[in-house]
mmCIF file of C-alpha atoms and ligand atoms in Angstrom:
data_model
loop_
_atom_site.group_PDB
_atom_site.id
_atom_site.type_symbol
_atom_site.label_atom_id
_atom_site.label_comp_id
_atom_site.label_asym_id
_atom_site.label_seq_id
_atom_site.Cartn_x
_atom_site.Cartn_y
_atom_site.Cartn_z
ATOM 1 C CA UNK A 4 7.695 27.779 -2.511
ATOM 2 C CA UNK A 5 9.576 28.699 -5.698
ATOM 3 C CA UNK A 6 8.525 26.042 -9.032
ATOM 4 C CA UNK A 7 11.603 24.474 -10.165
ATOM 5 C CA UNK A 8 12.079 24.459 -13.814
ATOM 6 C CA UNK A 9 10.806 20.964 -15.305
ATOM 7 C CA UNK A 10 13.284 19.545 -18.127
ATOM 8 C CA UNK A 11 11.397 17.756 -20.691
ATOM 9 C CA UNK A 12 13.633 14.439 -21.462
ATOM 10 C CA UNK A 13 15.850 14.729 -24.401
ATOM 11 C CA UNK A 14 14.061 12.095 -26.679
ATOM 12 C CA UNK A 15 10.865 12.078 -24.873
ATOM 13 C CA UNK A 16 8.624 13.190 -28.317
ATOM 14 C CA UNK A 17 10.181 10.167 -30.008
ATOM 15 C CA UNK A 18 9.213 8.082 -27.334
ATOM 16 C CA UNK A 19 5.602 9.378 -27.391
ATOM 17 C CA UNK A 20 5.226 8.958 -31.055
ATOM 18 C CA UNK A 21 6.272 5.163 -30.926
ATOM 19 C CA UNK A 22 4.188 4.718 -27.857
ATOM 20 C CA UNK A 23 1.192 6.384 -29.909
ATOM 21 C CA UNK A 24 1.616 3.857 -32.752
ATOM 22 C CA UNK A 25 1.211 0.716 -30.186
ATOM 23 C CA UNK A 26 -1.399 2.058 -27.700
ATOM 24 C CA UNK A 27 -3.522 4.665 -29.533
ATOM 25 C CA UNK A 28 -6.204 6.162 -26.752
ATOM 26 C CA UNK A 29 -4.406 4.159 -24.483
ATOM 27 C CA UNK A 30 -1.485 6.483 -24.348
ATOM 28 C CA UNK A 31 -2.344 10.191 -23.004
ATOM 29 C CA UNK A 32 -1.023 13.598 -23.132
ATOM 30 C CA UNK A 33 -4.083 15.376 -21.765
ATOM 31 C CA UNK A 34 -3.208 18.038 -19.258
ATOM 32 C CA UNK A 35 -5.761 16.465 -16.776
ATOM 33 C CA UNK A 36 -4.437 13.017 -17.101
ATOM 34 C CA UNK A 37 -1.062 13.894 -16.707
ATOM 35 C CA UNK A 38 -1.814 15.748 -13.863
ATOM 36 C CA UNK A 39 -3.789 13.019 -12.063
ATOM 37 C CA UNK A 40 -0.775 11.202 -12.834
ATOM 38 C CA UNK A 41 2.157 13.666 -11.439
ATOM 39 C CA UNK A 42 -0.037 15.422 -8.120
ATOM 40 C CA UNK A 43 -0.563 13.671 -5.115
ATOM 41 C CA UNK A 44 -2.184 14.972 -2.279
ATOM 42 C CA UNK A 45 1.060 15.942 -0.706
ATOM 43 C CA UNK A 46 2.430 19.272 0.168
ATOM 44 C CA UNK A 47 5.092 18.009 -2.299
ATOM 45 C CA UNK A 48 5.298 20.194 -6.080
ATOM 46 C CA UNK A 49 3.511 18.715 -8.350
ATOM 47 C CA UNK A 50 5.785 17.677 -11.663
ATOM 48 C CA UNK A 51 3.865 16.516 -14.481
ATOM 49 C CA UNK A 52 4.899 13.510 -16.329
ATOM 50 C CA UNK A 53 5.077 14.124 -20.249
ATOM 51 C CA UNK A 54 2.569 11.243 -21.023
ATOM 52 C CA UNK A 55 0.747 8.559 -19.201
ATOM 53 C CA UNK A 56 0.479 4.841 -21.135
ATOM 54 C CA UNK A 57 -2.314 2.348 -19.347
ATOM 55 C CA UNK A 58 -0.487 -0.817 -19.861
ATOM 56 C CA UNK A 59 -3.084 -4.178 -19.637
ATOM 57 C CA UNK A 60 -0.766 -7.187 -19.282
ATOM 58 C CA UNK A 61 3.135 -7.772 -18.401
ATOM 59 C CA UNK A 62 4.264 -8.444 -22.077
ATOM 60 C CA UNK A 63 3.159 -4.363 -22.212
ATOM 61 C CA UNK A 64 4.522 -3.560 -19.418
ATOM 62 C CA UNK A 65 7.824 -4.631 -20.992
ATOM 63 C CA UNK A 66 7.691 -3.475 -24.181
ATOM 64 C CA UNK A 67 6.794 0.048 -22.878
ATOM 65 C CA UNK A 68 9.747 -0.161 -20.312
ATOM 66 C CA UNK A 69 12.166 -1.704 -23.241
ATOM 67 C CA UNK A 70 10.634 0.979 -25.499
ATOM 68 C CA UNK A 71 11.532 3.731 -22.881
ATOM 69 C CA UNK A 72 14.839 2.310 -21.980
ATOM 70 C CA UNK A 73 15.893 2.545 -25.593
ATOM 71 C CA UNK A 74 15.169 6.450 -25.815
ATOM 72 C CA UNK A 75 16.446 7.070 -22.281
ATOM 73 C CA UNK A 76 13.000 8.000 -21.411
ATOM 74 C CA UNK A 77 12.371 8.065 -17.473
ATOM 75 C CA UNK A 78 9.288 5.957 -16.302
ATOM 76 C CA UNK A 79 7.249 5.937 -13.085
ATOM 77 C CA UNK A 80 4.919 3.690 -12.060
ATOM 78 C CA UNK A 81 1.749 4.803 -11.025
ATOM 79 C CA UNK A 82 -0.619 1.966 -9.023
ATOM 80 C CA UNK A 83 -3.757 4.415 -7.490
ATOM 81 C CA UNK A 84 -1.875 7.413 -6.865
ATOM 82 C CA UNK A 85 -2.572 8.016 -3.073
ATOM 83 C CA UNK A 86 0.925 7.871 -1.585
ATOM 84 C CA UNK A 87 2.220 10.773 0.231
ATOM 85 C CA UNK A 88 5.808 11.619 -0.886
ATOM 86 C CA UNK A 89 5.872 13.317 -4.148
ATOM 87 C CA UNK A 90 6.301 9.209 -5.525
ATOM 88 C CA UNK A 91 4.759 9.968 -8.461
ATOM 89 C CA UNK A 92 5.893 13.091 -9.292
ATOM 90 C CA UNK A 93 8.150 13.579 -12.263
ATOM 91 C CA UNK A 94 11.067 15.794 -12.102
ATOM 92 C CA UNK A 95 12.544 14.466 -15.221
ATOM 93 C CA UNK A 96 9.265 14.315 -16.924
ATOM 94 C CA UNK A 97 8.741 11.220 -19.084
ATOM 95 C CA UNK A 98 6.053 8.241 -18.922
ATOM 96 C CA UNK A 99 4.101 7.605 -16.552
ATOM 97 C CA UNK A 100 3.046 3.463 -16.359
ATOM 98 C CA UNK A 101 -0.295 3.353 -15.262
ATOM 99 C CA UNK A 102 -1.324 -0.531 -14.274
ATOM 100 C CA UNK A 103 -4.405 0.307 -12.503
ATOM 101 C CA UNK A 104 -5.888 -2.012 -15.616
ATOM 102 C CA UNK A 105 -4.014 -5.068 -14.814
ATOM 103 C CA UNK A 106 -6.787 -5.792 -12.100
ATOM 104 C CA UNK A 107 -7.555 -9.314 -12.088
ATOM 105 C CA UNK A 108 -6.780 -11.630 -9.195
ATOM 106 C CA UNK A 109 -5.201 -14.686 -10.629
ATOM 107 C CA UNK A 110 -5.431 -17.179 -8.464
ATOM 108 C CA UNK A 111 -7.001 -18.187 -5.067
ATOM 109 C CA UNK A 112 -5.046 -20.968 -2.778
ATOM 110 C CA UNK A 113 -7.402 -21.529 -0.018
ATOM 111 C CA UNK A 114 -5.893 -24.115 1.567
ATOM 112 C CA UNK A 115 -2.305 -22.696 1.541
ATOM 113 C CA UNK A 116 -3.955 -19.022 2.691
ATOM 114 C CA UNK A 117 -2.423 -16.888 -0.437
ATOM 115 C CA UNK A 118 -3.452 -15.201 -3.293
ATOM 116 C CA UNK A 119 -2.340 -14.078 -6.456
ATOM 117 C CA UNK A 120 -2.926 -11.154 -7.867
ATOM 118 C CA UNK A 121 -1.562 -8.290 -10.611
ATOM 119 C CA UNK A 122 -0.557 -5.286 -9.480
ATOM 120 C CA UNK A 123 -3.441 -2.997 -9.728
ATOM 121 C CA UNK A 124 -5.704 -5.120 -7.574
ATOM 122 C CA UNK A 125 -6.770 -2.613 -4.786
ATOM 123 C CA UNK A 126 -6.630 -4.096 -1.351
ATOM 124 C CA UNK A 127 -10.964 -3.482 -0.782
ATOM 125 C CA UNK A 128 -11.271 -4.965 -4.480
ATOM 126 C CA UNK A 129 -9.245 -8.306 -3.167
ATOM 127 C CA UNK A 130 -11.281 -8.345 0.133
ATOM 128 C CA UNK A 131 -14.368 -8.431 -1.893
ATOM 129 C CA UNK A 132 -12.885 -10.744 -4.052
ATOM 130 C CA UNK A 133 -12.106 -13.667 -1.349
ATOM 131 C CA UNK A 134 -14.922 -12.774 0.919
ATOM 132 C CA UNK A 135 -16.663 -15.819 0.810
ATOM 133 C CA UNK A 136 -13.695 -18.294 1.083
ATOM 134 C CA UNK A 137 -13.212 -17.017 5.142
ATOM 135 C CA UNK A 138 -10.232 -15.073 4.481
ATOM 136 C CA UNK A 139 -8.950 -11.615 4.125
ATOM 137 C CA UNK A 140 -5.824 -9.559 3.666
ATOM 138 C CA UNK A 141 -5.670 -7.633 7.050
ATOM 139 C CA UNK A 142 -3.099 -5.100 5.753
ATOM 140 C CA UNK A 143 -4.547 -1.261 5.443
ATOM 141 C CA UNK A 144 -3.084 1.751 5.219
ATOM 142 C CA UNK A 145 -5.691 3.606 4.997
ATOM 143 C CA UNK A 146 -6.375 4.708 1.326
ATOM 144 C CA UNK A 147 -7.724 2.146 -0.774
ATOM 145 C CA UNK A 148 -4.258 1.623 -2.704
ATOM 146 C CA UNK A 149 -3.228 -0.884 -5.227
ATOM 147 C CA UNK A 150 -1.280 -3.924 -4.154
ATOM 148 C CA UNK A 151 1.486 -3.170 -6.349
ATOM 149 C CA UNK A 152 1.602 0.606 -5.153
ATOM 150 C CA UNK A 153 1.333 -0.996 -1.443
ATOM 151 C CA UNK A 154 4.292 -3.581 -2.290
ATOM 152 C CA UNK A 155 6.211 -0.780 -3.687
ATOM 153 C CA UNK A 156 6.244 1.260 -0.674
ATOM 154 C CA UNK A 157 5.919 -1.130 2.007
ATOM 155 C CA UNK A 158 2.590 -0.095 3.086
ATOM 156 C CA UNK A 159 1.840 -0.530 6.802
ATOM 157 C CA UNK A 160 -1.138 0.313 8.593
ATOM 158 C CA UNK A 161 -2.877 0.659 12.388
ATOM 159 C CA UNK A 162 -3.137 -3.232 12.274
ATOM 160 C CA UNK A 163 0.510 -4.052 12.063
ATOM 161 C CA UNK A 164 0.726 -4.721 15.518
ATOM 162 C CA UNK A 165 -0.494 -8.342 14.821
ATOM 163 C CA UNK A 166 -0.377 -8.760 11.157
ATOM 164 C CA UNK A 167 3.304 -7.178 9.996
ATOM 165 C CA UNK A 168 3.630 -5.085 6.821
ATOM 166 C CA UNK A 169 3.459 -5.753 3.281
ATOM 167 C CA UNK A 170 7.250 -6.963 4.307
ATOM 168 C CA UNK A 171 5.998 -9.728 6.331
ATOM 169 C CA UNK A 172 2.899 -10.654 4.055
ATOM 170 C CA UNK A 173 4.365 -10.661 0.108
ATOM 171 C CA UNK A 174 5.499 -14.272 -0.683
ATOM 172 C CA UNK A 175 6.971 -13.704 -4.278
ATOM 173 C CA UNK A 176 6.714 -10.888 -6.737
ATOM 174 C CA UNK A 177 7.244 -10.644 -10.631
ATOM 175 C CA UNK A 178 8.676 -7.890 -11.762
ATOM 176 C CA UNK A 179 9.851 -6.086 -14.906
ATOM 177 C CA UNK A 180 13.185 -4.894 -14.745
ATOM 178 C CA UNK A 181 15.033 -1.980 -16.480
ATOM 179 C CA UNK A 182 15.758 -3.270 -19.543
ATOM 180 C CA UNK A 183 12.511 -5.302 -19.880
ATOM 181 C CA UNK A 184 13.287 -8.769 -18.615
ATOM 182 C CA UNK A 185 10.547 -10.579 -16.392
ATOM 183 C CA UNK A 186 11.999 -12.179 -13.260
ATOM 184 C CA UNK A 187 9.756 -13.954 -10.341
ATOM 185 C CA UNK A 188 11.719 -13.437 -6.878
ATOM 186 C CA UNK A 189 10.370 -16.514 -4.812
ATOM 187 C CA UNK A 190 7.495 -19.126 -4.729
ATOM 188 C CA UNK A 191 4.800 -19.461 -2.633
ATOM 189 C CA UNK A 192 6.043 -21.944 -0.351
ATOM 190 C CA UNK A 193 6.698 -20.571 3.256
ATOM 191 C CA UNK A 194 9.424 -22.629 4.224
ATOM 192 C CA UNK A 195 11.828 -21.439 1.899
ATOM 193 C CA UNK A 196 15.598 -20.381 2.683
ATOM 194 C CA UNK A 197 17.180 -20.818 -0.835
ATOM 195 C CA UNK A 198 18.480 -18.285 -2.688
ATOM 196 C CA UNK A 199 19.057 -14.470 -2.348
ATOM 197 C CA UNK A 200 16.278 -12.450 -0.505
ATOM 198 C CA UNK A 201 14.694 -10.685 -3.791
ATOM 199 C CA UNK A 202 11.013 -10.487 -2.823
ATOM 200 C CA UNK A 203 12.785 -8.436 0.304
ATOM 201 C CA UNK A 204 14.520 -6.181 -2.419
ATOM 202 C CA UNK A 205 11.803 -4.896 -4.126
ATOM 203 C CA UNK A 206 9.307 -4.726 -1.549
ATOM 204 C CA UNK A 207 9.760 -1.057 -0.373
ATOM 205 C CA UNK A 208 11.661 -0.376 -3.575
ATOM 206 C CA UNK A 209 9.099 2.490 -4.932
ATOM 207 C CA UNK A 210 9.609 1.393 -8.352
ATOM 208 C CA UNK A 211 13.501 2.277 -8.528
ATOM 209 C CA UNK A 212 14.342 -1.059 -9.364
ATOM 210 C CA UNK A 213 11.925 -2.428 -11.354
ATOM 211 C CA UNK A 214 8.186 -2.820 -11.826
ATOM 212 C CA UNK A 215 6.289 -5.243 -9.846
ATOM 213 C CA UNK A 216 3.672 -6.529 -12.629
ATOM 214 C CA UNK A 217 2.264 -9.873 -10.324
ATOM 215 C CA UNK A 218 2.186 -10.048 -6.467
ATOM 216 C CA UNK A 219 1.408 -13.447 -4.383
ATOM 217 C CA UNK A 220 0.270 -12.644 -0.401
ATOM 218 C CA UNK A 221 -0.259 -14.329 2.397
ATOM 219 C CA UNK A 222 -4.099 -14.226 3.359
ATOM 220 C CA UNK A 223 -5.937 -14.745 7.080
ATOM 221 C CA UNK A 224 -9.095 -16.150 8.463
ATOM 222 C CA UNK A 225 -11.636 -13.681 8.987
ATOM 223 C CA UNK A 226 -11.906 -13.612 12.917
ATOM 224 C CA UNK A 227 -15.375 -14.782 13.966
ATOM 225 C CA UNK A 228 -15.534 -11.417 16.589
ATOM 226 C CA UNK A 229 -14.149 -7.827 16.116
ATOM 227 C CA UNK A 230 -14.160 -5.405 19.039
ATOM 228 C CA UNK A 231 -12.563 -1.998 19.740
ATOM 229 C CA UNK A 232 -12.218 -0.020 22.139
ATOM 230 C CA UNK A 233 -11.223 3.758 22.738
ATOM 231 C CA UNK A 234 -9.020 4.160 25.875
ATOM 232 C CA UNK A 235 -8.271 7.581 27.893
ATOM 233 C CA UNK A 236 -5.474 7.830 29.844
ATOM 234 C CA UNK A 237 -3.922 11.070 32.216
ATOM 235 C CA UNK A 238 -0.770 11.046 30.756
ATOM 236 C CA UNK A 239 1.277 10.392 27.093
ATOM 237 C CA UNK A 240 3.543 8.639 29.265
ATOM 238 C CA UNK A 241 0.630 6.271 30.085
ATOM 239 C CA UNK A 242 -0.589 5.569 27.050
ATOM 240 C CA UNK A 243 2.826 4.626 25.849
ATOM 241 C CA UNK A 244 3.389 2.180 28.922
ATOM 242 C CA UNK A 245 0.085 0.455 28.353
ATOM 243 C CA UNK A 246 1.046 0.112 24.628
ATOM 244 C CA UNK A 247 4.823 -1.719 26.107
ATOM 245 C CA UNK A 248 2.979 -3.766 28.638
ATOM 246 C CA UNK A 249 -0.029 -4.744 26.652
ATOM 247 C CA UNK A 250 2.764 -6.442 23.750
ATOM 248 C CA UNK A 251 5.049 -7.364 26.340
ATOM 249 C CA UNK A 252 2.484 -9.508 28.161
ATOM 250 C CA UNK A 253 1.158 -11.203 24.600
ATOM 251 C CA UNK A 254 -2.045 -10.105 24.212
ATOM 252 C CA UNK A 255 -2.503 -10.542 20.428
ATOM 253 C CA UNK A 256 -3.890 -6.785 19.844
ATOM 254 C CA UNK A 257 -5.000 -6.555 16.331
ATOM 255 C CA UNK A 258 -4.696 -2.798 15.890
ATOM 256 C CA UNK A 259 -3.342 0.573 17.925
ATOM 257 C CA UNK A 260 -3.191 3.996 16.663
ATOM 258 C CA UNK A 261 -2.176 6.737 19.915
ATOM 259 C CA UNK A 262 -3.700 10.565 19.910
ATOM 260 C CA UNK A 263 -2.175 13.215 21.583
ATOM 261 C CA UNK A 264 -5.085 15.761 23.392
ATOM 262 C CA UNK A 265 -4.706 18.363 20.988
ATOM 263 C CA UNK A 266 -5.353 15.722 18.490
ATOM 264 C CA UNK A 267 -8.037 14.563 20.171
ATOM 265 C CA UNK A 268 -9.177 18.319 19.882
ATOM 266 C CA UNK A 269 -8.499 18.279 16.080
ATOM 267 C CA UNK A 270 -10.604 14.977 15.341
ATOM 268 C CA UNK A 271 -13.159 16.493 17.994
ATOM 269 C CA UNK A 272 -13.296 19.716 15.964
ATOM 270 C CA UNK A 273 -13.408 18.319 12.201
ATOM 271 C CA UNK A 274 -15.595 15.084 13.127
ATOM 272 C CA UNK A 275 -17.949 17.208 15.396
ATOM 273 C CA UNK A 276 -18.106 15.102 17.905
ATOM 274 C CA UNK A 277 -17.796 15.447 21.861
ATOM 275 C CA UNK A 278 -14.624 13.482 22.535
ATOM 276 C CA UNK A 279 -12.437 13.326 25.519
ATOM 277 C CA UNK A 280 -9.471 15.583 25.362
ATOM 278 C CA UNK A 281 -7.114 13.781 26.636
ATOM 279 C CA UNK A 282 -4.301 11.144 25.465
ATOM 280 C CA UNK A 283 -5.910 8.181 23.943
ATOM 281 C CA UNK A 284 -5.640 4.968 22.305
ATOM 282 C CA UNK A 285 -7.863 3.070 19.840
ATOM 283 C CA UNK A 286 -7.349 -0.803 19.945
ATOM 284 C CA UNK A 287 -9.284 -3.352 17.894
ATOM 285 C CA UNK A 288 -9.158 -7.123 18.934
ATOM 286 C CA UNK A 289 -9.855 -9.861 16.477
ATOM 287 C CA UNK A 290 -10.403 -13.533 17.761
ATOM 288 C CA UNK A 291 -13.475 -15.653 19.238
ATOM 289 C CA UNK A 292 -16.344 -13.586 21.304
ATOM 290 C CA UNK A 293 -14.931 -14.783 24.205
ATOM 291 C CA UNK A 294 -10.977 -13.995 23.364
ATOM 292 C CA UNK A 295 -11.781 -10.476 22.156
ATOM 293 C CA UNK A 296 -13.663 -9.781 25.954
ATOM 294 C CA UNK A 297 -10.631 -11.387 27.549
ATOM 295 C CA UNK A 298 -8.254 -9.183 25.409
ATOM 296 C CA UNK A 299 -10.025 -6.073 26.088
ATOM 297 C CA UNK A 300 -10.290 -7.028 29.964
ATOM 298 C CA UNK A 301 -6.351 -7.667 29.922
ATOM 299 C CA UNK A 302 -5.373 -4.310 28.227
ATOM 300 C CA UNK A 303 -7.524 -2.602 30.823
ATOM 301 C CA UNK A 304 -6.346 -4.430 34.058
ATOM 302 C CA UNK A 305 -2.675 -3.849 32.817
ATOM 303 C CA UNK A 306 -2.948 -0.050 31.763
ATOM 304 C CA UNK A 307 -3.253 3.156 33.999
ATOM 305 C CA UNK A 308 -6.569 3.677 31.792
ATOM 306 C CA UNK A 309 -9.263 6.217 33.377
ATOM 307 C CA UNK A 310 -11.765 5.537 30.289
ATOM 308 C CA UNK A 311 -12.241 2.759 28.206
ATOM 309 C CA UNK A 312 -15.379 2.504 25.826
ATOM 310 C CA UNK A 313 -15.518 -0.584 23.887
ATOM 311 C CA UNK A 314 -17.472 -0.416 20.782
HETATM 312 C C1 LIG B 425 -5.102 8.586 4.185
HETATM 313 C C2 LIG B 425 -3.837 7.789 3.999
HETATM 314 C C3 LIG B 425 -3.288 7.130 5.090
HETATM 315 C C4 LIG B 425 -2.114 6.384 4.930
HETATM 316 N N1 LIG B 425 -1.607 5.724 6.012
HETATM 317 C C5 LIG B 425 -0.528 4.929 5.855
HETATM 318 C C6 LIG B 425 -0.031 4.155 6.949
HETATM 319 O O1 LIG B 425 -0.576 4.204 8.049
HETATM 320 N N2 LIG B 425 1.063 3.371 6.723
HETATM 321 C C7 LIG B 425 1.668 3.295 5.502
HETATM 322 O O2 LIG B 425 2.632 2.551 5.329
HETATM 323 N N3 LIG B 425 1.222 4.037 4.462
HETATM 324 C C8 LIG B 425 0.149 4.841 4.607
HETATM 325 N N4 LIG B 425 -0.306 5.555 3.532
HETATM 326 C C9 LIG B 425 0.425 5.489 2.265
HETATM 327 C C10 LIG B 425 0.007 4.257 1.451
HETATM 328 O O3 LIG B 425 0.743 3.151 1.916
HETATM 329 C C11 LIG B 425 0.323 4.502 0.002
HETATM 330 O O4 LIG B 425 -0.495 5.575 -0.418
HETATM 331 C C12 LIG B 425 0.046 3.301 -0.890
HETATM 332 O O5 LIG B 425 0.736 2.167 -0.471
HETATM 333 C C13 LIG B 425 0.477 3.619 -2.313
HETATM 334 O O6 LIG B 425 -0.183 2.750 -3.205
HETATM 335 P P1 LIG B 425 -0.657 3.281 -4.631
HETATM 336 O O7 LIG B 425 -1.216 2.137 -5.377
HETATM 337 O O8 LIG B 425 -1.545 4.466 -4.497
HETATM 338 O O9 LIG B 425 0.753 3.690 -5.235
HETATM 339 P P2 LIG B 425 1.131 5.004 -6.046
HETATM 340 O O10 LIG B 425 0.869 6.221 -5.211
HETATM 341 O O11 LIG B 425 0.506 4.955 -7.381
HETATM 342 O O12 LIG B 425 2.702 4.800 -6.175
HETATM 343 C C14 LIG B 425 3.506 4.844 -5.034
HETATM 344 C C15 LIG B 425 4.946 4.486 -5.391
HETATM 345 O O13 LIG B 425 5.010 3.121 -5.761
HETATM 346 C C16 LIG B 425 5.454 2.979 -7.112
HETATM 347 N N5 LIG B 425 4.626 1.944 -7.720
HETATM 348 C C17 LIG B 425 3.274 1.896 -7.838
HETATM 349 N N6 LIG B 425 2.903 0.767 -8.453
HETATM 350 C C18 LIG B 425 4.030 0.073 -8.734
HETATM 351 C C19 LIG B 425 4.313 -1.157 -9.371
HETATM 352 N N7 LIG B 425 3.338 -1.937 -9.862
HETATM 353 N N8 LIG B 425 5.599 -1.542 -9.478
HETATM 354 C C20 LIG B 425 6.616 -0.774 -8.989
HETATM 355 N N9 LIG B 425 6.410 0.402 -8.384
HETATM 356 C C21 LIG B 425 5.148 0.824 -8.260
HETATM 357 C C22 LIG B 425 5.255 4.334 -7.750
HETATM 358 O O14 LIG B 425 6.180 4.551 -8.799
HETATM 359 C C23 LIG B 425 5.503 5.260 -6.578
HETATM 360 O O15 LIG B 425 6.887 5.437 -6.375
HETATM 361 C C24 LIG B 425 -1.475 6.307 3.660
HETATM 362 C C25 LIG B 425 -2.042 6.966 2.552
HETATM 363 C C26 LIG B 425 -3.205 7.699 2.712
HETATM 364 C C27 LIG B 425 -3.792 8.404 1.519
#
């Protein structure tokens, strides 16, 4: 594929210069930096941004965004940089807003199961965090991303079967908006119905609309059992109906991902390991010992399954 020509933003060196002045080391315009900052691991072109500020709290975050508003500068957030888009690549060059440093949790509401937390928080970091209060934040998409990054693109994950996405599980959000005002879009009551939907708005928003600088999410008890199992089946078609009938019939599955056979043969190949070619589903059941067995034995007496290892 052809580069495209990268236009460097009309007053961008201006908005540098000021940045510079506030941040010192904190702003960068090291090739390597910028690159971490405008390459993800996408087969998407890479754009560089023209600088990359690490901002520390949300009175930064707005002066950088009023700063850059001012010069016309574009901005991009940048959580962990693992999403899979070309998100954080810059076409327009300009600033990239690093809040991987606004990393504290902020508060901890057992009782009402939620958390706050700002926006660089990475999902394993919170999990380690809360581990000894009983409770976790089931959502995982795989890479270990920040929960801004994750609120800004809606993460999902294999477990969404019983636990929604970051749709279902962000209670309120502040964020920092184009021209540098801080708004908070709900509270962290459940039972709320006032109001226009703006948690809903920005969750999913990718940082178009504004920068999400604190997030508040619903947490779970950790189940007391986990099992999985790894389910072989003649057909796609199969594996699909098992899928229908196991939600259909309510069995509170905590996680399914489907393989076809030849990417059975793929995993096979790159994992080196001697696994069935054939269609195949992995399912993981949270709940008591004795409600993960019945699970299991429910998916299996419902399904057209001709192998089922649980692990
Ligand atoms: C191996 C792998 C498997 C994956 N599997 C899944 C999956 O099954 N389901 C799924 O949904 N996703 C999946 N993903 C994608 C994953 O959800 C994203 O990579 C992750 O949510 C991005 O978080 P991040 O912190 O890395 O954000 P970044 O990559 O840094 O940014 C992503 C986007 O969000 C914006 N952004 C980041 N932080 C903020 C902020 N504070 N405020 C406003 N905007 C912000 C950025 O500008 C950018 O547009 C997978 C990724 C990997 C690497």
């Amino acid at each position: 594929m052809a580069a495209t020509a990268q236009v460097r933003p009309l007053n961008v060196d201006a908005t540098i210069a000021e940045l510079k002045k506030l941040y010192g080391d904190r702003l960068s315009t090291a090739h390597a930096v910028r690159e971490q900052h405008g390459k993800d691991i996408s087969f998407h072109e890479a754009h560089l941004p023209d600088a990359v500020v690490f901002a520390e709290s949300a009175e930064e975050v707005q002066q950088i965004v009023q700063l850059c508003a001012r010069h016309k500068t574009p901005i991009i957030a940048f959580g962990t940089g693992t999403s899979l888009e070309g998100h954080i690549s810059a076409p327009n060059g300009g600033i990239s807003l690093d809040v991987s440093r606004m990393n504290k949790v902020l508060a901890v509401n057992e009782a009402d199961l939620d958390v706050v937390v700002q926006p660089g928080v990475t999902r394993k970091q919170l999990n380690e965090y809360i581990r000894a209060t009983g409770l976790f934040f089931p959502i995982d998409p795989g890479a270990d991303a920040s929960l801004g990054g994750m609120a800004a693109t809606r993460a999902s994950g294999t477990n969404a079967v019983r636990y929604g996405t970051m749709r279902e599980n962000v209670l309120s959000l502040k964020v920092v908006l184009p021209d540098g005002r801080l708004i908070t879009t709900g509270r962290r009551s459940r039972k709320s119905a006032a109001g226009y939907d703006l948690t809903r708005l920005y969750v999913g928003s990718e940082g178009t609309l504004g920068i999400i600088v604190e997030v508040t999410l619903k947490l779970y008890g950790i189940p007391a059992a986990i099992s999985s199992a790894m389910c072989s089946f003649p057909t796609i078609e199969d594996a699909v109906n098992t899928v229908i009938m196991t939600i259909q019939s309510g069995v509170p599955v905590a996680r399914i991902e489907l393989a076809d056979d030849m990417q059975m043969k793929a995993i096979g190949m790159h994992s080196k390991l001697d696994l069935p070619i054939a269609s195949t589903l992995w399912l993981e059941f949270h709940g008591s010992e004795a409600s993960v067995a019945e699970q299991a034995g429910m998916v299996q007496a419902r399904s057209g399954v001709i192998r089922m290892a649980v692990l």
